[in-house]
GROMACS .gro file of C-alpha atoms in nm:
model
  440
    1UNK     CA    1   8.493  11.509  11.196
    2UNK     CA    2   8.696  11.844  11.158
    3UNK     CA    3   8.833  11.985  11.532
    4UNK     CA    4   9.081  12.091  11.767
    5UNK     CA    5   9.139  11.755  11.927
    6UNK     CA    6   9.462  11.656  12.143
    7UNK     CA    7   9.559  11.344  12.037
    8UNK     CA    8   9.835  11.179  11.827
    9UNK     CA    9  10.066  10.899  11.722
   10UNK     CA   10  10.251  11.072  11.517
   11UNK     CA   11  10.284  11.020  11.155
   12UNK     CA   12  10.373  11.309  10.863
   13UNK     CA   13  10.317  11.501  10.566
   14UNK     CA   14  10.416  11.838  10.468
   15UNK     CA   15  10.583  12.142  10.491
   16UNK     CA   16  10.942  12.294  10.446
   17UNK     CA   17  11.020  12.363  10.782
   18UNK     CA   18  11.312  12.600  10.798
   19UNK     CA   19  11.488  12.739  11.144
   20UNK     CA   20  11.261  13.029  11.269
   21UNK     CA   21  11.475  13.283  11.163
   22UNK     CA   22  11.478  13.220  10.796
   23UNK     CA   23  11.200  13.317  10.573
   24UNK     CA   24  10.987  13.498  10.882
   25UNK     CA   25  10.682  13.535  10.696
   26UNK     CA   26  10.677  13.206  10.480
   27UNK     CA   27  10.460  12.916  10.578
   28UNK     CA   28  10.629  12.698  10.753
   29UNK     CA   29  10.310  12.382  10.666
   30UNK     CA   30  10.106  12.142  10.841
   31UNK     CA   31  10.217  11.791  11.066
   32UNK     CA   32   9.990  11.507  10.997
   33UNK     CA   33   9.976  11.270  11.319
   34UNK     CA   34   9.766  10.944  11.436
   35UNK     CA   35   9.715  10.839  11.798
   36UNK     CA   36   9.824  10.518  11.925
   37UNK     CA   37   9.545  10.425  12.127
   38UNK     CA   38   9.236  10.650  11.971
   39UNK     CA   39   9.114  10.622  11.588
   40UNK     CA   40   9.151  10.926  11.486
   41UNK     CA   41   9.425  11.171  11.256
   42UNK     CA   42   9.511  11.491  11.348
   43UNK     CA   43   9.647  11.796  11.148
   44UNK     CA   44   9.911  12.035  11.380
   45UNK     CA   45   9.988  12.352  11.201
   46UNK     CA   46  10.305  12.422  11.261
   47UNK     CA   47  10.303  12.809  11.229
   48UNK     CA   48  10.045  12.791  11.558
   49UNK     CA   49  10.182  12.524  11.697
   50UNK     CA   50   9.755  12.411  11.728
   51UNK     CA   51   9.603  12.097  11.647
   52UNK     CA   52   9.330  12.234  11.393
   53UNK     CA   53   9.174  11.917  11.249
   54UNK     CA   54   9.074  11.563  11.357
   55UNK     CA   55   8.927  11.281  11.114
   56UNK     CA   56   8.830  10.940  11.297
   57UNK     CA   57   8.932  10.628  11.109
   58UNK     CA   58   8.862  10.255  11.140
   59UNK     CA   59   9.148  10.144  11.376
   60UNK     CA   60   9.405  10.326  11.613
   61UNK     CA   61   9.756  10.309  11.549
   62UNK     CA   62   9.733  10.340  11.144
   63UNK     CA   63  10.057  10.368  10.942
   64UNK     CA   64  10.110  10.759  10.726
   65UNK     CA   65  10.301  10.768  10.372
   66UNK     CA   66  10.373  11.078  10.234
   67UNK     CA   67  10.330  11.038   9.850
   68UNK     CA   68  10.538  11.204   9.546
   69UNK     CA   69  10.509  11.620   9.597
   70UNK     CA   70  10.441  11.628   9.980
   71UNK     CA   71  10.059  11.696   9.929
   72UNK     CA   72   9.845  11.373   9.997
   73UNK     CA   73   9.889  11.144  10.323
   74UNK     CA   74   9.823  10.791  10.297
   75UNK     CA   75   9.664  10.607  10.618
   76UNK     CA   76   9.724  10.247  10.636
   77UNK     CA   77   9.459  10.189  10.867
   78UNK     CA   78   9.559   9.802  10.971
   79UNK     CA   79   9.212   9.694  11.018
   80UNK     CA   80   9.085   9.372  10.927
   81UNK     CA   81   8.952   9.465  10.572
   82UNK     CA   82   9.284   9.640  10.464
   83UNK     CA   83   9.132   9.952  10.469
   84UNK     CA   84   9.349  10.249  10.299
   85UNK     CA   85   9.221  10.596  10.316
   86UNK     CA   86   9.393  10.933  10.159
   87UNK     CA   87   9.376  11.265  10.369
   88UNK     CA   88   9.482  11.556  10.146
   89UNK     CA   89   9.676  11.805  10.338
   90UNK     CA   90   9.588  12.120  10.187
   91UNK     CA   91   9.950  12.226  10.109
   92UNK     CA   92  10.055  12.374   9.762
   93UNK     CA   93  10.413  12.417   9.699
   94UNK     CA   94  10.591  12.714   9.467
   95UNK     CA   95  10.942  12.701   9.409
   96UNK     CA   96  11.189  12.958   9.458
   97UNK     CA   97  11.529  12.769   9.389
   98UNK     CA   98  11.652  12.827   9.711
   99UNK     CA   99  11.335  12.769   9.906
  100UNK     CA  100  10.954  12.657   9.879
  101UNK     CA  101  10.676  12.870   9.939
  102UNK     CA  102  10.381  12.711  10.104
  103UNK     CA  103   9.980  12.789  10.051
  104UNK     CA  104   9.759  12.674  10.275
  105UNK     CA  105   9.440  12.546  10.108
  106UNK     CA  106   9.130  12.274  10.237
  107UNK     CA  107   9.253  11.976  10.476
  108UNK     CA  108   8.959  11.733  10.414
  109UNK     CA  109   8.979  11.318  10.399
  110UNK     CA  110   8.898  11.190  10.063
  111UNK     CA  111   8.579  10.978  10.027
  112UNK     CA  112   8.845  10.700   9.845
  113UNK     CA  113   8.817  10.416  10.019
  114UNK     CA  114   9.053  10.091   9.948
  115UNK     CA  115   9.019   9.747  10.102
  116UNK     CA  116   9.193   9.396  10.041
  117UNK     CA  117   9.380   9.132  10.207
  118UNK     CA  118   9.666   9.243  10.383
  119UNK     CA  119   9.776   9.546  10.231
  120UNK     CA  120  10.179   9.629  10.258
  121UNK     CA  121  10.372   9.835  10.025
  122UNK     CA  122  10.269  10.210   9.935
  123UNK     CA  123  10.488  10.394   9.666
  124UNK     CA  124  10.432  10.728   9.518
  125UNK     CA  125  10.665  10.798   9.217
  126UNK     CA  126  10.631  10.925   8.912
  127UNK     CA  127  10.291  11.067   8.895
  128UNK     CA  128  10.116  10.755   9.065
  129UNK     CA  129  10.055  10.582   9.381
  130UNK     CA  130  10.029  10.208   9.455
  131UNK     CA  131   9.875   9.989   9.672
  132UNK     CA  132  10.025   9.646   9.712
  133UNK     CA  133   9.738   9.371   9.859
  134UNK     CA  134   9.971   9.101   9.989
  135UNK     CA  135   9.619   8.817   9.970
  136UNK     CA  136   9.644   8.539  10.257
  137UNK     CA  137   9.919   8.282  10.305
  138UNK     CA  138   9.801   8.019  10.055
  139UNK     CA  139   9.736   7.801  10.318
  140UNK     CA  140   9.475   7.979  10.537
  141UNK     CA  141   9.240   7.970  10.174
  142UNK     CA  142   9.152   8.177   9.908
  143UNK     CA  143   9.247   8.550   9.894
  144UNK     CA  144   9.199   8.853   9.647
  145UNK     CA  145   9.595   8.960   9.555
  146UNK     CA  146   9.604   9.327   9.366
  147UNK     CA  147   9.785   9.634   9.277
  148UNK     CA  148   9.562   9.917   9.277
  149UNK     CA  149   9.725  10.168   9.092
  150UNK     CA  150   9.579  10.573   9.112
  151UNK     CA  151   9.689  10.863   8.936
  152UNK     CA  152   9.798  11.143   9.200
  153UNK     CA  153   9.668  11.441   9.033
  154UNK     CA  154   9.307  11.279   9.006
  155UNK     CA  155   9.281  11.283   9.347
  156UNK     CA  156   9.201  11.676   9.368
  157UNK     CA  157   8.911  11.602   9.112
  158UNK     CA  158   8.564  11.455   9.144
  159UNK     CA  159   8.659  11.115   9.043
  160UNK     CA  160   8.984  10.900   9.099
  161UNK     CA  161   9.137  10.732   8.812
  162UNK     CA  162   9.189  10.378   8.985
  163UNK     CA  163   9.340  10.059   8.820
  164UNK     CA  164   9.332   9.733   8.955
  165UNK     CA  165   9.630   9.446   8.820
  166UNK     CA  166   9.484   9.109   8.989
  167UNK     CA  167   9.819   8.963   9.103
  168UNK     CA  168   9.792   8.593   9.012
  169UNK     CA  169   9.938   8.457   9.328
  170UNK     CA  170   9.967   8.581   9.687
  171UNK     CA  171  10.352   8.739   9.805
  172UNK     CA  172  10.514   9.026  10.005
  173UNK     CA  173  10.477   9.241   9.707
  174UNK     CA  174  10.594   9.573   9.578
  175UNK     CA  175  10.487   9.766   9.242
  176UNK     CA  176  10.709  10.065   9.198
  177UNK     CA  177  10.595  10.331   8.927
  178UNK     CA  178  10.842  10.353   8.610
  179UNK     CA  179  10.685  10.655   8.407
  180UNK     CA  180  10.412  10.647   8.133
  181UNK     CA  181  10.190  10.320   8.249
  182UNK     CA  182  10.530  10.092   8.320
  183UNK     CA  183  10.506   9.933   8.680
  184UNK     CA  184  10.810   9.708   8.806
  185UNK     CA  185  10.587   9.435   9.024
  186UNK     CA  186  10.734   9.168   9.197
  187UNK     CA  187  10.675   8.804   9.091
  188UNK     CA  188  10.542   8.533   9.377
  189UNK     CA  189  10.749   8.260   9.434
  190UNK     CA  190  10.620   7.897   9.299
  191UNK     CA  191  10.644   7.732   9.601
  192UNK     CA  192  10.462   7.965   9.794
  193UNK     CA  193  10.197   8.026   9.560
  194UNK     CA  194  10.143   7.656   9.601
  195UNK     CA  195  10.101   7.630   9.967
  196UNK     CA  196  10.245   7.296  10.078
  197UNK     CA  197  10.556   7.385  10.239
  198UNK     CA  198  10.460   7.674  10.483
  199UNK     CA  199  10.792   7.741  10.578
  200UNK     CA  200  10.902   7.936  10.241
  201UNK     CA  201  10.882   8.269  10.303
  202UNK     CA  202  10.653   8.511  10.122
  203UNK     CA  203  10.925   8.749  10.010
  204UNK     CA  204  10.979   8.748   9.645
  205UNK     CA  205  11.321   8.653   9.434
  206UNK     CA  206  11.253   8.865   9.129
  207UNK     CA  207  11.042   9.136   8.941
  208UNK     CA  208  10.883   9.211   8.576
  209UNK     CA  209  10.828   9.563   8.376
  210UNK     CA  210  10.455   9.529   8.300
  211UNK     CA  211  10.303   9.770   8.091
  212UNK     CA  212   9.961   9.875   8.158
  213UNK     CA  213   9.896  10.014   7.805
  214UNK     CA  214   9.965   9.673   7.658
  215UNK     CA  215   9.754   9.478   7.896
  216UNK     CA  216   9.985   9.444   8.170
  217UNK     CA  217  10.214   9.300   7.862
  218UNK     CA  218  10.570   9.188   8.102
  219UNK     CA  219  10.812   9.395   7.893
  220UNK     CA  220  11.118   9.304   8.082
  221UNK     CA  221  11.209   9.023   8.388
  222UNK     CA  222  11.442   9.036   8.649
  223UNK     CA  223  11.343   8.724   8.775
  224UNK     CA  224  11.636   8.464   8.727
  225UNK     CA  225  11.737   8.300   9.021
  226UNK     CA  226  12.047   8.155   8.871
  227UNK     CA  227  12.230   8.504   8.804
  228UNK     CA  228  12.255   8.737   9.088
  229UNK     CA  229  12.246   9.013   8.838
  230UNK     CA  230  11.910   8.906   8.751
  231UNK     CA  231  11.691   8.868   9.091
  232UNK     CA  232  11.683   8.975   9.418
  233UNK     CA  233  11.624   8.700   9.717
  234UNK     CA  234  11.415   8.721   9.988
  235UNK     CA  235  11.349   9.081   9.879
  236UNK     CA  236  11.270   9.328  10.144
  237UNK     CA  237  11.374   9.725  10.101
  238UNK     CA  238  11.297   9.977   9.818
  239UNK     CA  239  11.385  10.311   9.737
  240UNK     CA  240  11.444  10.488   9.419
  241UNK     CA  241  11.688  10.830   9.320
  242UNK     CA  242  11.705  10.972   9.012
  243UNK     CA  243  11.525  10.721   8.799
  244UNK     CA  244  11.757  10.436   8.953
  245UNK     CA  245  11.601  10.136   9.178
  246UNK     CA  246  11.768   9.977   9.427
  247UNK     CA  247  11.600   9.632   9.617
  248UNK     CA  248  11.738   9.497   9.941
  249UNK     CA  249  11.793   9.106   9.886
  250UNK     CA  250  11.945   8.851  10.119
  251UNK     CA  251  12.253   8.808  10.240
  252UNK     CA  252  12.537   8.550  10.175
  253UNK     CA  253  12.460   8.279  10.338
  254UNK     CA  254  12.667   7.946  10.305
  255UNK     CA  255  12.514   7.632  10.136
  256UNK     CA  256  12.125   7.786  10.168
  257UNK     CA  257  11.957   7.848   9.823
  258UNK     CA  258  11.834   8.120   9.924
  259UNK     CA  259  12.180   8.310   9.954
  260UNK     CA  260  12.215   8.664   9.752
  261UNK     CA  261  12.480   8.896   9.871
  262UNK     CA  262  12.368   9.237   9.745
  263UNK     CA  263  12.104   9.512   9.646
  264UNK     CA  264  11.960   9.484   9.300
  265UNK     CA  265  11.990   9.821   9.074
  266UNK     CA  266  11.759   9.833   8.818
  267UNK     CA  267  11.798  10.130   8.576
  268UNK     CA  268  11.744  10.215   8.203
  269UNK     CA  269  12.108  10.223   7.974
  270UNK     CA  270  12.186  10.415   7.722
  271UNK     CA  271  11.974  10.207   7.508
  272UNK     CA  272  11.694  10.354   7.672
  273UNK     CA  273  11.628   9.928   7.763
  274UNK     CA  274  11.582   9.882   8.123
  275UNK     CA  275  11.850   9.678   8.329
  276UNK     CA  276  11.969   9.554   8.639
  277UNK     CA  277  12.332   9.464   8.823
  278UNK     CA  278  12.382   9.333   9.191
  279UNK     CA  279  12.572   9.545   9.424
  280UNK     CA  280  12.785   9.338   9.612
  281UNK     CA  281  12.764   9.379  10.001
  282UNK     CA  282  13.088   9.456  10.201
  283UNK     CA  283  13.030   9.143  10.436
  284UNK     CA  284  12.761   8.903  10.540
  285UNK     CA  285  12.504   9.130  10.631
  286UNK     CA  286  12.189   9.249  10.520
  287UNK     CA  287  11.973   9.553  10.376
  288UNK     CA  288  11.641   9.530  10.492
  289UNK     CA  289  11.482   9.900  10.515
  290UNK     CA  290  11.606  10.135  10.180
  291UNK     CA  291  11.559  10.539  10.221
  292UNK     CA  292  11.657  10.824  10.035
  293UNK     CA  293  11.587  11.200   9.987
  294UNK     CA  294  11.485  11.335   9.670
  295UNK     CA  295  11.862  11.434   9.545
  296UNK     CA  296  12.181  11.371   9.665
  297UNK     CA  297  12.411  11.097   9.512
  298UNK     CA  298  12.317  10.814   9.817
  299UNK     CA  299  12.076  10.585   9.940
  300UNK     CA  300  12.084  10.480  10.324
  301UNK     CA  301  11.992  10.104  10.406
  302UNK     CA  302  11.936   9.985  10.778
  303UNK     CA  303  12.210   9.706  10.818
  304UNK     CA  304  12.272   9.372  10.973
  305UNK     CA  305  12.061   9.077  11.035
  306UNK     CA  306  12.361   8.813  10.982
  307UNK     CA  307  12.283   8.501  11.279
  308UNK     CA  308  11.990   8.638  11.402
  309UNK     CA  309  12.164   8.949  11.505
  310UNK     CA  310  11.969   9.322  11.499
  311UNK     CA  311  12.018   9.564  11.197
  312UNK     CA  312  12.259   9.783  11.427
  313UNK     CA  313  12.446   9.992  11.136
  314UNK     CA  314  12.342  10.253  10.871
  315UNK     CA  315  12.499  10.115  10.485
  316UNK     CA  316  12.553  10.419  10.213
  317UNK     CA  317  12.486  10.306   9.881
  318UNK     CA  318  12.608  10.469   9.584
  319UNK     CA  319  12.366  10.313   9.305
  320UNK     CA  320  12.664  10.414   9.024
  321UNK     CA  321  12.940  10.302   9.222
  322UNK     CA  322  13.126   9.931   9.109
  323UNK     CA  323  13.123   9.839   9.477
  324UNK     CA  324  13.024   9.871   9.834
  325UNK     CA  325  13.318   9.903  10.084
  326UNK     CA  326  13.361   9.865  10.446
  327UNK     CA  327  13.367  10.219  10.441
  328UNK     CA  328  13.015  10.247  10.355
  329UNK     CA  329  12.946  10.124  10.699
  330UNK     CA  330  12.815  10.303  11.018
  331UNK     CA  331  12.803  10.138  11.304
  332UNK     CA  332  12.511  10.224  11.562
  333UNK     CA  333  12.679  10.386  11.886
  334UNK     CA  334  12.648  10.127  12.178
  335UNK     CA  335  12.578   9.861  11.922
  336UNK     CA  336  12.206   9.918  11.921
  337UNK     CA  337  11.957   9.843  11.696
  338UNK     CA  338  11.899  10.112  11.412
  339UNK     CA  339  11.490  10.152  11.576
  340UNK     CA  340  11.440  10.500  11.366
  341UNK     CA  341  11.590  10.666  11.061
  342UNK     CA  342  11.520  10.887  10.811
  343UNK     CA  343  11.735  11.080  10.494
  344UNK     CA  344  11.725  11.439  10.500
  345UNK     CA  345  11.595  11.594  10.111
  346UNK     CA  346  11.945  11.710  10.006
  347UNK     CA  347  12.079  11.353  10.081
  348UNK     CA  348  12.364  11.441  10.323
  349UNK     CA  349  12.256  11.369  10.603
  350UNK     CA  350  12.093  11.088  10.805
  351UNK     CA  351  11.884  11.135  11.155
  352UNK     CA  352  11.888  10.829  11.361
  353UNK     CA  353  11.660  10.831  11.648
  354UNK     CA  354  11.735  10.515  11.906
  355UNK     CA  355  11.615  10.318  12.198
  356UNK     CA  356  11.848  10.507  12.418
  357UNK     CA  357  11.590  10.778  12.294
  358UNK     CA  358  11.888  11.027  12.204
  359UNK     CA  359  11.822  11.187  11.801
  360UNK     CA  360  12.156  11.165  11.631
  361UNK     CA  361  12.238  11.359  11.337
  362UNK     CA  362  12.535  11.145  11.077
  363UNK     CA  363  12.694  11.335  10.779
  364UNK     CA  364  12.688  11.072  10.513
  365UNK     CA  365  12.984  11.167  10.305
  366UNK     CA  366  13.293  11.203  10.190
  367UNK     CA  367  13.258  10.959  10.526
  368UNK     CA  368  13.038  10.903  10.811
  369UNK     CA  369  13.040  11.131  11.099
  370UNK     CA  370  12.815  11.211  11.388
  371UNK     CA  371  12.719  11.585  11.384
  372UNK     CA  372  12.452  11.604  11.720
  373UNK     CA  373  12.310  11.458  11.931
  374UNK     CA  374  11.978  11.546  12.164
  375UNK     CA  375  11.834  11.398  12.453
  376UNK     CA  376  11.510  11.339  12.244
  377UNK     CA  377  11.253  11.126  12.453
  378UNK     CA  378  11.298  10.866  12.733
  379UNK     CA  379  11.479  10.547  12.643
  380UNK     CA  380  11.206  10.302  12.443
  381UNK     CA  381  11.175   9.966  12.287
  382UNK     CA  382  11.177   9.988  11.956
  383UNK     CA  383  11.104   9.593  11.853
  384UNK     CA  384  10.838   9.563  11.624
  385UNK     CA  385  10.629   9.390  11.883
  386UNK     CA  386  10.679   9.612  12.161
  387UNK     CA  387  10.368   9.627  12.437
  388UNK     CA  388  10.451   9.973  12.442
  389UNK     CA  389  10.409  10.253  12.164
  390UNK     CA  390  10.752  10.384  12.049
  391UNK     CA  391  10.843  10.717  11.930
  392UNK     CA  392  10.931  10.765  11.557
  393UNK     CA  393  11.102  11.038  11.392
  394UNK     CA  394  11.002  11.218  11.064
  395UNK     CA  395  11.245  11.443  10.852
  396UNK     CA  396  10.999  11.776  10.714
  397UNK     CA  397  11.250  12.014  10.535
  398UNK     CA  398  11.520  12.130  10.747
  399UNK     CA  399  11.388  12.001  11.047
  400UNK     CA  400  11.361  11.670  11.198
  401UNK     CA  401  11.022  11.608  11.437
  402UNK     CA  402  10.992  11.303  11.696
  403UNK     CA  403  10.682  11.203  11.869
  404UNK     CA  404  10.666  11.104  12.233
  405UNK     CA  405  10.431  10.878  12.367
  406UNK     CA  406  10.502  10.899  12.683
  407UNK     CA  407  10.488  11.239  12.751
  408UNK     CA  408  10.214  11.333  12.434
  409UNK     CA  409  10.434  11.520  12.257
  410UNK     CA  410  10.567  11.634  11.939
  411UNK     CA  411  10.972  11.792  11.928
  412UNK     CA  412  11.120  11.941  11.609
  413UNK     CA  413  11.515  11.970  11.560
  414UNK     CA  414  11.653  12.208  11.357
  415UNK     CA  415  11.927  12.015  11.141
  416UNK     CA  416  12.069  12.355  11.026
  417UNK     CA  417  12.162  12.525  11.314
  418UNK     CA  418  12.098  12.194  11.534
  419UNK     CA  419  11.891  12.375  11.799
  420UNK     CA  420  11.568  12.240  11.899
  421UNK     CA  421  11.254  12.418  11.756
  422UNK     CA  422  10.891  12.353  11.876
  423UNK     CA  423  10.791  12.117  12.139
  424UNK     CA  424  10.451  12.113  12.124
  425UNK     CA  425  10.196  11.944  12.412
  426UNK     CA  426   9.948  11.724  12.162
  427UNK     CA  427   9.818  11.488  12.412
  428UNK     CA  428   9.764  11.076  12.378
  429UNK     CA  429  10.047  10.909  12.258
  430UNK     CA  430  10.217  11.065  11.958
  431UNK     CA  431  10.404  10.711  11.829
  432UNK     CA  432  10.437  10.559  11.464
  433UNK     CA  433  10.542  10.814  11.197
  434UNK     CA  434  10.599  10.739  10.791
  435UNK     CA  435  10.853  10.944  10.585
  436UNK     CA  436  10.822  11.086  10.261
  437UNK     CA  437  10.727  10.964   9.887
  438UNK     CA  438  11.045  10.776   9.820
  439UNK     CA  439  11.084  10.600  10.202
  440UNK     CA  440  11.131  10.185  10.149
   0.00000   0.00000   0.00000
C-alpha cells in the first residue's frame, strides 16, 4: 500500500540532513518510521516535512537497520515466523567531499521475503547484508539455525543473490562481512547446543573466518577459551571501523568460568593474516551495545552491568590503543541508565537520549564533555520490557531525530549549530528507531 498515512514508531534510513541554512537547494532525504501499535512503515520526506508512503507489514512494532550506503532499510518484523522484509528508500548519494548530494528515486518494498527461527543480528558491511536465525533453545525441539547472506547491490535487480550457511547448532549469533566471500560467524557453545543444562546462556565464547568460496572452509578461529586473546565470553556488542572488529565480552568476574574482562579486536596484520587481541576493561564492568560512525578514530560502548547494576556510562574505545583507561569513561548524568545512543558519522560526537527524556549531545575526545542539552520528550521508561512504547533517537547526517510516542511526533536537532530543526506532527506512536549500517 503506497499513501499519506499518519502513523509511526519511528525507525530510520537516509539522508544527509544538514542545518537549513546550508546547501538551500540540496535534498535534504527521506525518514523511514514504524508505528508502535499499527503494522505498517511509513516514509516522511524531510524536505516537506509529509508522510508520502505507507507499506503494511506482518506485526506492529518491527525493528529498522540501515544497511552499508544509507539506501536499503531492513524491517525486523518480530512475528512469529521471523519474518525480515527490505524497503528500498529511493535515495542515491553523490559525493562532493564536503557534502552529499541526494536524488530522490522509487520508494517501493522489495518482494524479498526472509523467515526462520528467531532472527537477531543484521549487519551490512562490505558489500553484503546478513541475517543471523538464532533456531530455538535446544530444549523447546528442533529448529532451522542459518545465516542468510545477500549481496546489497542485487537488491536493485530482478533477482537477489541469496546464500544460506546452515549453522550446525542453535546460539545468539552474529556473522559480520570480511570482504570477498569471508564471513566472521560465531561458534555455539557445546553445552548449549546440547540442551541439558538450560541455564547456560546462548551467547557465544568465540568466532571462525569461514570462507564461502571454499565451502564455508573455517580459515581462521578465535574460539579458545583458555586465552583471552583468543575468544570473547558471553559475547554481546559488535561494531566495526576501518576494517577493525571489536566484540563486547563479559566482564571480570571472580571465580565464574565465564569471566573475560575486555572487547575482542579482530583485525588483519601486516601479514595480511587475520588476528585478534583483548582490550582490557578499566574496571569490572561491561560492554554490551558497540556503535560507531563511519570514520573517526573511536567506537562508543554502552557501559556497566557489574552486580546486576544498569549500563549507566558511555566507554570510548580506541581499537589501536594498548589500553582502556578510566578516562575512557562517561558517566550518565543522574546515574541513569544509558536508554538511547547513537555516534554521529564523523565519530566525535555521541547523542544520548534518556529516561529523563532530555537529548544530550557528549564530545568524545581529547575527553568527554557535554555540549547540549534539549528538553526532548516527556520523561519515559526505557527498560526493555516497558508496557509503554519509548522514544528512540536516530543520528541522519548532521542532525539527530527522536520520536515521541506520546505526543506522535518526530523532532530533529541540529548537532551543528545545536538548534532544533523540524518537529513534525506524524500521528500514532513514533517509538523504536535503528541506526545506521555499522550500529551493534
Amino acid at each position: 500500500m503506497t499513501g499519506t498515512r499518519l502513523s509511526a514508531a519511528a525507525a530510520l534510513l537516509a539522508a544527509l540532513s544538514a542545518d537549513a541554512s546550508a546547501h538551500d537547494q540540496v535534498s535534504r532525504g527521506r525518514l523511514v518510521f514504524a508505528d508502535h501499535e499499527t503494522p505498517v512503515v511509513s516514509v516522511l520526506d524531510l524536505d516537506t516535512a509529509k508522510v508520502t508512503h505507507s507499506f503494511e507489514v506482518s506485526k506492529a512494532d518491527p525493528t529498522l537497520i540501515g544497511t552499508e550506503g544509507g539506501r536499503f532499510v531492513v524491517i525486523r518484523t518480530g512475528d512469529d515466523s521471523g519474518t525480515i522484509r527490505v524497503l528500498d528508500s529511493g535515495l542515491f548519494y553523490e559525493s562532493h567531499e564536503d557534502h552529499f548530494d541526494i536524488e530522490k528515486g522509487e520508494v517501493r518494498l522489495l518482494d524479498l521475503t526472509l523467515t526462520g527461527d528467531k532472527p537477531s543480528h543484521v549487519v551490512s558491511e562490505q558489500g553484503w547484508l546478513t541475517v543471523f536465525y538464532d533456531g530455538q533453545r535446544p530444549w523447546l525441539g528442533e529448529s532451522d539455525p542459518k545465516v542468510v547472506a545477500i549481496r546489497l547491490d542485487s537488491l536493485d535487480g530482478d533477482k537477489v543473490d541469496t546464500t544460506v550457511w546452515p549453522a550446525p547448532a542453535p546460539q545468539h549469533g552474529i556473522a559480520v562481512p570480511l570482504g570477498g566471500d569471508r564471513f566472521l560467524i560465531s561458534v555455539s557453545k557445546e553445552a548449549y547446543a546440547k540442551g541439558d543444562d538450560k541455564t547456560v546462556s546462548s551467547r557465544p565464547n568465540g568466532f571462525q573466518i569461514l570462507d564461502r568460496s571454499q565451502d564455508w572452509k573455517a580459515v581462521a578461529t578465535f574460539n579458545d577459551t583458555a586465552d583471552l586473546d583468543r575468544s570473547c565470553k558471553e559475547f554481546h556488542g559488535h561494531a566495526g571501523l576501518q576494517d577493525l572488529h571489536v566484540f563486547g565480552c563479559n566482564a571480570r568476574i571472580e571465580g565464574d568460568a565465564a569471566s573475560d574482562g575486555g572487547v575482542l579486536v579482530v583485525g588483519k596484520g601486516l601479514d595480511g593474516a587475520w588476528g585478534a587481541r583483548k582490550l582490557a576493561y578499566p574496571d569490572g564492568r561491561r560492554a554490551s551495545t558497540i556503535k560507531a560512525g563511519p570514520s573517526g578514530p573511536y567506537l562508543v560502548a554502552n557501559y556497566g552491568g557489574d552486580q546486576g547494576r544498569p549500563f549507566a556510562a558511555l566507554l570510548r574505545i580506541d581499537p589501536k590503543a594498548e589500553t582502556l583507561a578510566a578516562a575512557d569513561v562517561f558517566p550518565i548524568p543522574g546515574g541513569q541508565a544509558v536508554c538511547q545512543y547513537e555516534v554521529t558519522g564523523d565519530g566525535k560526537r555521541v547523542v544520548n537520549l534518556t529516561q529523563d527524556g532530555k537529548l544530550r549531545v557528549y564530545e568524545i575526545a581529547p575527553e568527554w564533555k557535554a555540549v547540549a542539552e534539549f528538553d526532548a520528550v516527556p520523561a519515559f521508561d526505557c527498560a526493555w520490557d516497558a508496557a509503554t512504547p519509548a522514544p528512540a533517537v536516530a543520528i541522519i547526517g548532521n542532525s539527530a531525530f527522536v520520536s515521541d510516542p506520546e505526543n506522535g511526533r518526530i523532532r530533529e536537532f541540529y548537532l551543528n549549530s545545536l538548534k532544533q530543526g523540524l518537529d513534525v506532527p506524524v500521528g500514532g506512536k513514533p517509538s523504536a528507531i535503528a541506526g545506521g549500517g555499522n550500529a551493534g
